[in-house]
mmCIF file of C-alpha atoms in Angstrom:
data_model
loop_
_atom_site.group_PDB
_atom_site.id
_atom_site.type_symbol
_atom_site.label_atom_id
_atom_site.label_comp_id
_atom_site.label_asym_id
_atom_site.label_seq_id
_atom_site.Cartn_x
_atom_site.Cartn_y
_atom_site.Cartn_z
ATOM 1 C CA UNK A 1 -37.262 27.066 -38.233
ATOM 2 C CA UNK A 2 -40.110 29.812 -37.702
ATOM 3 C CA UNK A 3 -42.292 27.526 -39.429
ATOM 4 C CA UNK A 4 -41.257 24.306 -37.296
ATOM 5 C CA UNK A 5 -41.705 26.094 -34.082
ATOM 6 C CA UNK A 6 -45.259 27.449 -35.226
ATOM 7 C CA UNK A 7 -46.559 24.057 -36.237
ATOM 8 C CA UNK A 8 -45.334 22.757 -32.464
ATOM 9 C CA UNK A 9 -47.269 25.499 -30.806
ATOM 10 C CA UNK A 10 -50.462 24.608 -32.527
ATOM 11 C CA UNK A 11 -50.090 20.853 -31.885
ATOM 12 C CA UNK A 12 -50.303 19.783 -28.218
ATOM 13 C CA UNK A 13 -49.634 16.142 -29.026
ATOM 14 C CA UNK A 14 -46.399 16.654 -30.717
ATOM 15 C CA UNK A 15 -45.334 18.795 -27.985
ATOM 16 C CA UNK A 16 -45.910 16.140 -25.516
ATOM 17 C CA UNK A 17 -44.536 13.496 -27.587
ATOM 18 C CA UNK A 18 -41.300 15.442 -27.952
ATOM 19 C CA UNK A 19 -41.152 16.105 -24.314
ATOM 20 C CA UNK A 20 -41.376 12.322 -23.513
ATOM 21 C CA UNK A 21 -38.610 11.893 -25.832
ATOM 22 C CA UNK A 22 -36.198 14.400 -24.285
ATOM 23 C CA UNK A 23 -36.966 13.017 -20.870
ATOM 24 C CA UNK A 24 -36.260 9.129 -21.795
ATOM 25 C CA UNK A 25 -33.081 10.431 -23.728
ATOM 26 C CA UNK A 26 -31.884 12.553 -20.608
ATOM 27 C CA UNK A 27 -32.486 9.581 -18.476
ATOM 28 C CA UNK A 28 -30.536 7.349 -20.480
ATOM 29 C CA UNK A 29 -27.830 9.580 -20.756
ATOM 30 C CA UNK A 30 -27.699 10.165 -16.932
ATOM 31 C CA UNK A 31 -27.905 6.381 -16.571
ATOM 32 C CA UNK A 32 -25.092 5.873 -18.919
ATOM 33 C CA UNK A 33 -22.903 8.568 -17.209
ATOM 34 C CA UNK A 34 -23.278 6.989 -13.816
ATOM 35 C CA UNK A 35 -22.539 3.354 -14.929
ATOM 36 C CA UNK A 36 -19.384 4.652 -16.671
ATOM 37 C CA UNK A 37 -17.846 6.057 -13.481
ATOM 38 C CA UNK A 38 -18.664 3.217 -11.517
ATOM 39 C CA UNK A 39 -15.873 0.903 -12.768
ATOM 40 C CA UNK A 40 -14.249 -1.868 -10.951
ATOM 41 C CA UNK A 41 -10.945 -1.151 -9.072
ATOM 42 C CA UNK A 42 -7.748 -2.072 -10.877
ATOM 43 C CA UNK A 43 -6.357 -4.993 -9.499
ATOM 44 C CA UNK A 44 -3.273 -4.468 -7.329
ATOM 45 C CA UNK A 45 0.237 -5.770 -8.263
ATOM 46 C CA UNK A 46 3.381 -6.454 -6.221
ATOM 47 C CA UNK A 47 6.851 -7.909 -6.672
ATOM 48 C CA UNK A 48 10.052 -7.902 -4.630
ATOM 49 C CA UNK A 49 13.796 -8.364 -4.423
ATOM 50 C CA UNK A 50 15.792 -9.848 -1.592
ATOM 51 C CA UNK A 51 19.472 -10.585 -0.860
ATOM 52 C CA UNK A 52 20.404 -14.033 0.047
ATOM 53 C CA UNK A 53 20.969 -12.988 3.589
ATOM 54 C CA UNK A 54 18.200 -10.535 4.167
ATOM 55 C CA UNK A 55 15.418 -13.238 5.073
ATOM 56 C CA UNK A 56 16.512 -15.802 7.690
ATOM 57 C CA UNK A 57 13.898 -16.850 10.357
ATOM 58 C CA UNK A 58 12.753 -19.924 11.847
ATOM 59 C CA UNK A 59 10.326 -18.723 14.568
ATOM 60 C CA UNK A 60 6.717 -19.993 14.486
ATOM 61 C CA UNK A 61 5.311 -16.657 14.721
ATOM 62 C CA UNK A 62 7.276 -15.353 11.509
ATOM 63 C CA UNK A 63 5.911 -18.248 9.300
ATOM 64 C CA UNK A 64 4.118 -17.745 6.074
ATOM 65 C CA UNK A 65 0.278 -18.205 6.105
ATOM 66 C CA UNK A 66 -0.969 -21.583 4.706
ATOM 67 C CA UNK A 67 -3.132 -19.432 2.088
ATOM 68 C CA UNK A 68 -3.888 -15.912 1.327
ATOM 69 C CA UNK A 69 -6.385 -14.428 3.465
ATOM 70 C CA UNK A 70 -9.174 -12.699 1.883
ATOM 71 C CA UNK A 71 -9.603 -9.259 3.063
ATOM 72 C CA UNK A 72 -12.454 -9.027 5.506
ATOM 73 C CA UNK A 73 -13.719 -6.412 5.616
ATOM 74 C CA UNK A 74 -13.180 -5.645 1.753
ATOM 75 C CA UNK A 75 -11.629 -2.181 1.691
ATOM 76 C CA UNK A 76 -10.606 -2.342 -2.317
ATOM 77 C CA UNK A 77 -13.269 -0.047 -3.781
ATOM 78 C CA UNK A 78 -13.144 2.574 -0.912
ATOM 79 C CA UNK A 79 -9.692 2.884 -1.220
ATOM 80 C CA UNK A 80 -9.517 2.806 -4.875
ATOM 81 C CA UNK A 81 -12.159 5.480 -5.459
ATOM 82 C CA UNK A 82 -11.901 7.630 -2.147
ATOM 83 C CA UNK A 83 -8.191 7.650 -1.633
ATOM 84 C CA UNK A 84 -5.926 5.940 1.152
ATOM 85 C CA UNK A 85 -6.560 8.751 3.796
ATOM 86 C CA UNK A 86 -10.203 8.543 3.581
ATOM 87 C CA UNK A 87 -11.684 7.584 6.883
ATOM 88 C CA UNK A 88 -13.620 4.763 5.475
ATOM 89 C CA UNK A 89 -10.681 3.292 3.540
ATOM 90 C CA UNK A 90 -8.577 3.690 6.519
ATOM 91 C CA UNK A 91 -10.961 2.272 9.120
ATOM 92 C CA UNK A 92 -11.825 -1.011 6.616
ATOM 93 C CA UNK A 93 -7.941 -1.588 5.436
ATOM 94 C CA UNK A 94 -6.899 -1.290 9.095
ATOM 95 C CA UNK A 95 -9.836 -3.744 10.107
ATOM 96 C CA UNK A 96 -8.962 -6.225 7.359
ATOM 97 C CA UNK A 97 -4.964 -6.093 8.622
ATOM 98 C CA UNK A 98 -6.127 -6.717 12.040
ATOM 99 C CA UNK A 99 -8.547 -9.648 11.421
ATOM 100 C CA UNK A 100 -5.612 -11.348 9.482
ATOM 101 C CA UNK A 101 -3.302 -10.564 12.445
ATOM 102 C CA UNK A 102 -5.407 -12.055 14.714
ATOM 103 C CA UNK A 103 -5.556 -15.170 12.810
ATOM 104 C CA UNK A 104 -1.662 -15.568 13.319
ATOM 105 C CA UNK A 105 -2.073 -14.682 17.041
ATOM 106 C CA UNK A 106 -0.793 -11.053 16.487
ATOM 107 C CA UNK A 107 -2.357 -8.026 18.198
ATOM 108 C CA UNK A 108 -4.151 -5.150 16.631
ATOM 109 C CA UNK A 109 -1.902 -2.590 14.568
ATOM 110 C CA UNK A 110 -1.805 0.816 16.268
ATOM 111 C CA UNK A 111 -1.128 3.542 13.880
ATOM 112 C CA UNK A 112 0.330 6.753 15.176
ATOM 113 C CA UNK A 113 -2.277 9.581 15.978
ATOM 114 C CA UNK A 114 -0.872 11.898 13.519
ATOM 115 C CA UNK A 115 -1.009 9.152 10.538
ATOM 116 C CA UNK A 116 -3.532 10.721 8.109
ATOM 117 C CA UNK A 117 -0.795 13.886 8.156
ATOM 118 C CA UNK A 118 2.033 12.029 7.408
ATOM 119 C CA UNK A 119 3.474 11.738 3.810
ATOM 120 C CA UNK A 120 2.805 8.428 1.940
ATOM 121 C CA UNK A 121 6.529 7.248 2.422
ATOM 122 C CA UNK A 122 6.491 7.861 6.159
ATOM 123 C CA UNK A 123 3.035 6.023 6.366
ATOM 124 C CA UNK A 124 4.576 2.981 4.420
ATOM 125 C CA UNK A 125 7.572 3.055 6.653
ATOM 126 C CA UNK A 126 5.653 2.928 9.971
ATOM 127 C CA UNK A 127 2.933 0.352 8.984
ATOM 128 C CA UNK A 128 5.823 -2.084 7.678
ATOM 129 C CA UNK A 129 7.783 -1.555 10.747
ATOM 130 C CA UNK A 130 4.697 -2.106 13.099
ATOM 131 C CA UNK A 131 4.664 -5.498 11.133
ATOM 132 C CA UNK A 132 8.288 -6.126 12.362
ATOM 133 C CA UNK A 133 8.110 -4.743 15.897
ATOM 134 C CA UNK A 134 4.657 -6.634 16.720
ATOM 135 C CA UNK A 135 6.150 -9.863 15.969
ATOM 136 C CA UNK A 136 9.262 -9.141 18.149
ATOM 137 C CA UNK A 137 11.673 -8.192 15.457
ATOM 138 C CA UNK A 138 14.240 -4.896 15.516
ATOM 139 C CA UNK A 139 12.606 -1.971 13.614
ATOM 140 C CA UNK A 140 14.384 -0.093 10.941
ATOM 141 C CA UNK A 141 15.719 3.051 12.695
ATOM 142 C CA UNK A 142 14.649 5.487 10.173
ATOM 143 C CA UNK A 143 14.444 6.909 6.364
ATOM 144 C CA UNK A 144 17.402 8.205 4.997
ATOM 145 C CA UNK A 145 17.184 10.721 1.835
ATOM 146 C CA UNK A 146 19.654 8.737 -0.068
ATOM 147 C CA UNK A 147 17.574 5.521 0.290
ATOM 148 C CA UNK A 148 14.318 7.600 -0.384
ATOM 149 C CA UNK A 149 15.541 9.044 -3.618
ATOM 150 C CA UNK A 150 16.586 5.358 -4.426
ATOM 151 C CA UNK A 151 12.926 4.197 -3.939
ATOM 152 C CA UNK A 152 11.382 7.110 -5.648
ATOM 153 C CA UNK A 153 13.202 6.229 -8.757
ATOM 154 C CA UNK A 154 11.864 2.760 -8.626
ATOM 155 C CA UNK A 155 8.509 3.800 -7.965
ATOM 156 C CA UNK A 156 8.255 6.030 -10.870
ATOM 157 C CA UNK A 157 9.344 2.864 -13.039
ATOM 158 C CA UNK A 158 7.037 0.380 -11.390
ATOM 159 C CA UNK A 159 9.765 -1.474 -10.322
ATOM 160 C CA UNK A 160 11.770 -2.684 -6.961
ATOM 161 C CA UNK A 161 14.899 -0.615 -5.717
ATOM 162 C CA UNK A 162 18.045 -2.018 -6.217
ATOM 163 C CA UNK A 163 21.478 -0.853 -5.296
ATOM 164 C CA UNK A 164 24.816 -0.955 -7.253
ATOM 165 C CA UNK A 165 27.939 -2.394 -5.296
ATOM 166 C CA UNK A 166 29.605 0.957 -5.145
ATOM 167 C CA UNK A 167 26.595 2.605 -3.129
ATOM 168 C CA UNK A 168 26.624 -0.665 -0.894
ATOM 169 C CA UNK A 169 30.322 -0.410 -0.138
ATOM 170 C CA UNK A 170 29.999 3.510 0.775
ATOM 171 C CA UNK A 171 27.219 2.895 3.192
ATOM 172 C CA UNK A 172 28.667 -0.297 4.694
ATOM 173 C CA UNK A 173 25.464 -2.264 3.287
ATOM 174 C CA UNK A 174 25.799 -5.935 3.576
ATOM 175 C CA UNK A 175 22.349 -7.024 2.929
ATOM 176 C CA UNK A 176 19.109 -5.689 1.471
ATOM 177 C CA UNK A 177 15.480 -6.321 0.404
ATOM 178 C CA UNK A 178 13.001 -4.316 -1.498
ATOM 179 C CA UNK A 179 9.608 -4.301 -2.340
ATOM 180 C CA UNK A 180 6.910 -2.797 -4.636
ATOM 181 C CA UNK A 181 3.118 -2.309 -5.159
ATOM 182 C CA UNK A 182 0.945 -0.788 -7.565
ATOM 183 C CA UNK A 183 -1.893 -0.625 -5.021
ATOM 184 C CA UNK A 184 -4.026 1.915 -2.905
ATOM 185 C CA UNK A 185 -2.157 3.363 -0.749
ATOM 186 C CA UNK A 186 0.197 2.081 2.250
ATOM 187 C CA UNK A 187 -2.191 0.005 4.293
ATOM 188 C CA UNK A 188 -3.599 -1.573 1.228
ATOM 189 C CA UNK A 189 -0.156 -2.488 0.069
ATOM 190 C CA UNK A 190 0.693 -3.826 3.636
ATOM 191 C CA UNK A 191 -2.192 -6.189 3.192
ATOM 192 C CA UNK A 192 -1.308 -7.503 0.087
ATOM 193 C CA UNK A 193 2.618 -7.686 1.061
ATOM 194 C CA UNK A 194 1.679 -9.597 4.277
ATOM 195 C CA UNK A 195 -1.405 -11.538 3.661
ATOM 196 C CA UNK A 196 -2.116 -11.776 0.080
ATOM 197 C CA UNK A 197 1.223 -12.792 -1.090
ATOM 198 C CA UNK A 198 1.097 -16.342 -1.765
ATOM 199 C CA UNK A 199 -0.157 -18.386 -4.901
ATOM 200 C CA UNK A 200 -3.805 -17.909 -6.155
ATOM 201 C CA UNK A 201 -5.608 -20.145 -8.971
ATOM 202 C CA UNK A 202 -7.555 -16.923 -9.907
ATOM 203 C CA UNK A 203 -4.345 -15.084 -10.490
ATOM 204 C CA UNK A 204 -1.733 -13.883 -7.825
ATOM 205 C CA UNK A 205 -1.468 -10.233 -6.932
ATOM 206 C CA UNK A 206 2.165 -11.094 -6.365
ATOM 207 C CA UNK A 207 3.914 -10.962 -9.816
ATOM 208 C CA UNK A 208 6.620 -13.310 -8.626
ATOM 209 C CA UNK A 209 4.073 -15.937 -7.520
ATOM 210 C CA UNK A 210 2.964 -17.357 -10.650
ATOM 211 C CA UNK A 211 2.712 -21.253 -9.684
ATOM 212 C CA UNK A 212 2.463 -22.898 -6.173
ATOM 213 C CA UNK A 213 6.031 -23.763 -6.115
ATOM 214 C CA UNK A 214 7.373 -20.073 -7.098
ATOM 215 C CA UNK A 215 10.231 -18.864 -5.382
ATOM 216 C CA UNK A 216 8.554 -15.521 -5.193
ATOM 217 C CA UNK A 217 5.445 -16.335 -3.167
ATOM 218 C CA UNK A 218 5.314 -14.697 0.134
ATOM 219 C CA UNK A 219 8.484 -12.687 -1.009
ATOM 220 C CA UNK A 220 7.225 -9.425 0.291
ATOM 221 C CA UNK A 221 6.364 -10.832 3.724
ATOM 222 C CA UNK A 222 10.039 -12.373 3.674
ATOM 223 C CA UNK A 223 11.618 -9.047 3.009
ATOM 224 C CA UNK A 224 9.384 -7.038 5.584
ATOM 225 C CA UNK A 225 10.147 -9.757 8.289
ATOM 226 C CA UNK A 226 13.817 -10.404 7.307
ATOM 227 C CA UNK A 227 16.340 -10.217 10.125
ATOM 228 C CA UNK A 228 19.015 -8.516 7.908
ATOM 229 C CA UNK A 229 21.697 -10.712 9.186
ATOM 230 C CA UNK A 230 21.696 -8.558 12.649
ATOM 231 C CA UNK A 231 23.608 -5.974 11.046
ATOM 232 C CA UNK A 232 24.631 -2.909 13.061
ATOM 233 C CA UNK A 233 22.015 -0.479 11.754
ATOM 234 C CA UNK A 234 19.065 -1.115 10.193
ATOM 235 C CA UNK A 235 17.700 1.724 7.445
ATOM 236 C CA UNK A 236 15.201 2.340 5.164
ATOM 237 C CA UNK A 237 13.877 4.108 2.133
ATOM 238 C CA UNK A 238 10.350 4.740 0.478
ATOM 239 C CA UNK A 239 9.452 6.343 -2.516
ATOM 240 C CA UNK A 240 6.064 6.953 -4.194
ATOM 241 C CA UNK A 241 5.038 8.366 -7.795
ATOM 242 C CA UNK A 242 2.008 10.118 -8.861
ATOM 243 C CA UNK A 243 -1.047 9.762 -8.431
ATOM 244 C CA UNK A 244 0.213 9.688 -5.131
ATOM 245 C CA UNK A 245 0.344 6.163 -3.360
ATOM 246 C CA UNK A 246 -0.656 4.175 -6.646
ATOM 247 C CA UNK A 247 3.042 2.782 -7.003
ATOM 248 C CA UNK A 248 5.055 2.496 -3.837
ATOM 249 C CA UNK A 249 8.422 1.286 -3.426
ATOM 250 C CA UNK A 250 10.502 0.496 -0.133
ATOM 251 C CA UNK A 251 14.152 -0.610 0.333
ATOM 252 C CA UNK A 252 15.204 -2.025 3.798
ATOM 253 C CA UNK A 253 18.972 -2.229 4.128
ATOM 254 C CA UNK A 254 21.378 -3.566 7.017
ATOM 255 C CA UNK A 255 24.828 -1.952 7.501
ATOM 256 C CA UNK A 256 27.849 -2.091 9.554
ATOM 257 C CA UNK A 257 27.709 1.660 10.245
ATOM 258 C CA UNK A 258 26.947 2.969 13.313
ATOM 259 C CA UNK A 259 24.221 5.334 12.469
ATOM 260 C CA UNK A 260 22.772 7.105 9.299
ATOM 261 C CA UNK A 261 21.585 10.766 8.782
ATOM 262 C CA UNK A 262 17.756 10.055 8.924
ATOM 263 C CA UNK A 263 14.997 12.462 7.754
ATOM 264 C CA UNK A 264 12.384 10.512 9.826
ATOM 265 C CA UNK A 265 12.598 8.166 12.589
ATOM 266 C CA UNK A 266 10.960 5.437 14.298
ATOM 267 C CA UNK A 267 11.084 7.108 17.613
ATOM 268 C CA UNK A 268 9.166 10.124 15.866
ATOM 269 C CA UNK A 269 6.247 7.572 15.136
ATOM 270 C CA UNK A 270 6.508 6.205 18.706
ATOM 271 C CA UNK A 271 6.027 9.784 20.099
ATOM 272 C CA UNK A 272 2.502 9.837 18.351
ATOM 273 C CA UNK A 273 1.689 6.732 20.029
ATOM 274 C CA UNK A 274 2.662 4.034 17.104
ATOM 275 C CA UNK A 275 2.361 0.464 18.654
ATOM 276 C CA UNK A 276 0.641 2.318 21.348
ATOM 277 C CA UNK A 277 3.935 3.367 22.908
ATOM 278 C CA UNK A 278 4.843 6.961 23.697
ATOM 279 C CA UNK A 279 8.130 8.356 23.974
ATOM 280 C CA UNK A 280 9.022 12.023 25.169
ATOM 281 C CA UNK A 281 9.914 14.743 22.625
ATOM 282 C CA UNK A 282 13.449 14.508 23.659
ATOM 283 C CA UNK A 283 13.755 11.009 23.179
ATOM 284 C CA UNK A 284 12.254 10.941 19.376
ATOM 285 C CA UNK A 285 14.852 13.315 18.388
ATOM 286 C CA UNK A 286 17.626 11.450 20.003
#
């Protein structure tokens, strides 16, 4: 080693050549590292389950789009790499939703002012409820701990929440629908559920829409916008798994019960300006 170093000290040309090689190698490694970290966002996936009476409407305002709506602006890479609460992700995803809504004659989605501070389940509940109320449908009143737990278990296994007969009887549930998304947060999931849920020859995001005539096409949209047979109480549950927001499951139920014990309510969202409305603090807890 000593002899090698001495030779390099006495041969400037060799030193220059070695320096160029090392710089070239460093540049190549830096380029390779950058290239490897800039990967395409994983493809979102969705699927849904609906009981036969959960979905029933004939209103023109609630009809399915004729075809999938390309997101404009495109939010996918921002939300996939920066996270669903990133300012750019939120702005672009919300703009894409509002552009798709405008094509249906629906006004812009107005999120509550505390949206970024809410949990993923609450964000999801608010966003899907906004899709309902902005089309004149009755909102789901709130989230329950039991339904949240049911949805969480489904999210952990990348599946739709389901209910057994005993639970339905106990809670007076006569109809329910459920949805799941392996996506990039509540707004991205909502976009795919509501505006990108039909057939695509390039491969549908909706796993239940493999052909143009598949019964599952627009199934998530049907679940979100269902009437739930005008049941006395409408409740919901949302769960997510880690990494947070990459798997979201939601269940909507219609029950004959007068009320549930809610852990979060629609009125609480209204208290922070959801849908452009405002209620007092006392109304929010009523």
